[in-house]
Amino acid sequence: MKTDLEIKNDVLDELSWQPNIDETQIGVVVNDGIVTLSGIVSDLPKKISIENAVKHVAGVKAVAEEIKVKYTDSDKYSDVEIAKAAISALEWNASVPSEQIIVEVEDGKIYLTGELEWAYQKDFAKRTIEHLYGVKEVINNIQLKPKATPENVEHQIKKAFERSANIDAKNIKVTINNQELTLSGTVHSVKEKDDAEIAAYNAPGITNVINQLEVDYYPIYL
């Protein structure tokens, strides 16, 4: 089992390996495998890249992200400009029924509301706009109004886990109560935990996923 110091050093090494990240601007604190990130970055994509990079580090149990986005004066966009760009991007994404989504922007933060049938549509809506210039954060308040959950959805989700090269399905338990799904058991990384949640949200009829998976890292010896 890695010590917190070893995890911190690996996190810093991983950040320095990323070409678009200046690791000297990021504060890293590790406590019992939980990594807290702080600092200021110049745009939202860099913030997302940092969080994703840390999730790939072995031994990380969870990530608490406190990084702020601060644009320079030359990169600032008005809320109206950001709103227009967000609406245009959603309209161009064929996977998202943009006519059912309401976009509001306040001080660079985008708030999404409306109703959609599928969880993947809600996820795609956020991903479509979080890389736009000037965006500091995307608050996804879209509600899901799916059709009835199929009786065999638990089996479908387990099969989806088994098909994934990134998910070890044998230690994951799936429980469904009405349209709420609970994941329990163990995985080997934070990234695997996130991938399992995303896969579960893609199941038909699921409105909420409670992710109780625990990260149980173990080293692989060659």
C-alpha positions in Angstrom: 0.0 0.0 0.0 1.3 3.4 -1.0 2.0 6.1 1.6 0.4 9.5 1.2 3.8 10.9 0.4 4.3 8.4 -2.4 0.9 9.2 -3.8 1.6 12.9 -3.7 4.9 12.4 -5.5 3.2 10.3 -8.2 0.4 12.9 -8.6 3.0 15.6 -9.1 4.9 13.5 -11.6 1.7 12.7 -13.5 0.8 16.4 -13.7 4.3 17.3 -14.9 3.9 14.7 -17.6 0.8 16.5 -19.0 1.9 18.9 -21.7 -0.8 21.5 -21.1 -0.5 21.6 -17.3 1.9 23.7 -15.2 2.2 21.5 -12.0 3.9 24.4 -10.2 0.6 26.3 -10.1 -1.3 23.4 -8.5 -1.3 22.6 -4.8 -1.5 18.9 -3.9 -2.4 17.6 -0.4 -2.9 13.9 0.3 -4.6 12.5 3.4 -5.4 8.8 3.6 -5.4 8.4 -0.2 -7.7 11.4 -0.7 -6.1 14.0 -2.9 -7.1 17.7 -2.5 -6.2 20.0 -5.4 -6.0 23.8 -5.2 -4.7 26.6 -7.4 -5.7 28.8 -10.3 -5.8 27.8 -14.0 -6.5 29.9 -17.1 -9.4 27.9 -18.5 -11.9 25.1 -17.6 -10.4 22.4 -19.9 -7.1 22.6 -17.9 -9.0 22.2 -14.7 -10.8 19.1 -16.1 -7.5 17.7 -17.5 -5.9 18.0 -14.1 -8.7 16.2 -12.3 -8.7 13.4 -14.9 -4.9 13.0 -14.7 -5.0 12.6 -10.9 -7.7 10.0 -11.1 -5.4 7.7 -13.2 -2.8 7.6 -10.4 -2.7 4.3 -8.6 -3.5 4.6 -4.9 -5.8 7.6 -5.2 -9.1 6.9 -3.4 -10.9 10.1 -4.1 -10.2 13.6 -5.5 -11.4 16.9 -3.8 -11.0 19.6 -6.4 -10.8 23.2 -5.3 -9.1 24.7 -8.4 -10.4 28.0 -9.6 -10.6 29.2 -13.2 -9.5 32.8 -13.8 -9.3 34.2 -17.3 -7.1 37.0 -18.3 -8.7 40.3 -19.4 -8.0 39.5 -23.1 -9.7 36.1 -22.7 -12.8 37.3 -21.0 -16.2 36.9 -22.6 -19.5 38.5 -21.7 -22.3 36.3 -20.4 -24.3 37.0 -23.5 -21.4 35.8 -25.7 -21.0 32.6 -23.7 -24.7 31.9 -23.8 -24.8 32.3 -27.6 -21.8 30.0 -28.0 -23.4 27.4 -25.6 -26.7 27.4 -27.4 -25.0 27.1 -30.8 -22.8 24.2 -29.6 -25.8 22.3 -28.2 -27.7 22.8 -31.5 -24.8 21.3 -33.4 -24.7 18.2 -31.2 -27.0 15.6 -32.7 -27.0 13.5 -29.5 -28.6 16.3 -27.5 -32.2 17.5 -28.0 -31.2 21.2 -27.5 -34.8 22.4 -27.7 -35.5 20.8 -24.3 -32.6 22.6 -22.6 -32.5 26.0 -21.1 -29.1 27.8 -20.9 -28.5 30.5 -18.3 -25.1 32.3 -17.7 -24.0 34.3 -14.7 -20.4 35.5 -14.3 -19.1 32.9 -16.7 -20.9 30.0 -15.0 -23.4 28.1 -17.2 -26.6 26.7 -15.6 -28.4 24.0 -17.6 -32.0 23.2 -16.8 -34.8 21.3 -18.6 -35.9 17.7 -19.0 -34.4 14.8 -20.9 -35.1 11.1 -21.3 -31.6 9.7 -21.1 -28.7 10.2 -18.7 -26.2 10.1 -21.5 -28.0 13.2 -23.1 -27.6 15.1 -19.9 -23.9 14.1 -19.7 -23.3 15.1 -23.4 -25.0 18.4 -22.9 -22.4 19.3 -20.2 -19.4 18.0 -22.1 -20.5 19.9 -25.2 -20.1 23.3 -23.6 -17.6 22.9 -20.8 -14.7 23.4 -23.3 -16.0 26.7 -24.6 -13.9 29.8 -24.1 -14.8 32.0 -21.2 -16.7 29.2 -19.3 -15.7 29.0 -15.6 -18.0 26.1 -14.6 -21.0 24.2 -15.8 -23.8 23.5 -13.3 -25.9 20.7 -14.8 -29.5 20.8 -13.3 -31.2 19.0 -16.1 -33.9 16.6 -14.8 -34.4 13.1 -16.2 -37.9 11.9 -17.1 -37.2 8.5 -18.6 -39.5 5.7 -19.6 -40.1 2.8 -17.2 -37.1 0.8 -16.2 -36.9 -2.6 -17.9 -37.1 -5.6 -15.6 -33.7 -7.0 -16.8 -31.8 -3.7 -16.5 -29.5 -5.1 -13.8 -28.4 -7.9 -16.1 -27.9 -5.3 -18.9 -25.6 -3.2 -16.7 -23.6 -6.2 -15.5 -23.1 -7.1 -19.2 -22.0 -3.6 -20.0 -19.4 -3.8 -17.2 -18.1 -7.1 -18.5 -17.7 -5.7 -22.0 -15.7 -2.7 -20.8 -11.9 -3.1 -20.7 -11.7 -0.5 -18.0 -14.1 -2.1 -15.4 -13.6 -5.2 -13.3 -17.2 -6.4 -13.1 -16.8 -9.3 -10.7 -16.5 -7.1 -7.5 -19.3 -4.7 -8.4 -22.9 -5.2 -7.1 -25.8 -3.5 -8.8 -29.1 -2.8 -6.9 -32.1 -1.0 -8.3 -35.0 0.5 -6.3 -37.6 2.1 -8.6 -35.5 4.2 -11.0 -32.5 4.7 -8.6 -29.5 2.4 -9.0 -26.8 1.7 -6.3 -23.3 0.5 -7.0 -21.4 -1.2 -4.2 -18.3 -3.3 -3.9 -14.7 -2.5 -4.8 -12.7 -1.2 -7.8 -9.0 -0.6 -8.3 -9.0 3.2 -9.1 -11.0 6.4 -9.0 -11.1 6.3 -12.8 -12.7 2.8 -12.7 -15.2 4.0 -10.2 -16.2 6.9 -12.5 -16.4 4.7 -15.5 -18.7 2.3 -13.7 -21.0 5.2 -12.8 -21.1 6.5 -16.3 -21.9 3.1 -17.7 -24.7 2.7 -15.1 -26.2 6.1 -16.0 -26.5 4.9 -19.6 -28.9 2.2 -18.6 -32.5 2.9 -19.8 -34.9 4.2 -17.2 -32.3 5.1 -14.6 -32.7 8.6 -13.1 -30.0 8.5 -10.4 -26.9 6.5 -9.5 -25.6 6.2 -6.0 -22.0 5.3 -6.3 -20.8 3.5 -3.1 -17.9 1.8 -4.8 -14.7 1.8 -2.7 -11.3 2.1 -4.2 -9.2 -0.9 -3.1 -5.8 -0.3 -4.8 -3.3 -3.1 -4.9 0.0 -3.1 -6.6 0.7 -5.4 -9.6 4.0 -7.1 -9.4 5.7 -8.3 -12.6 
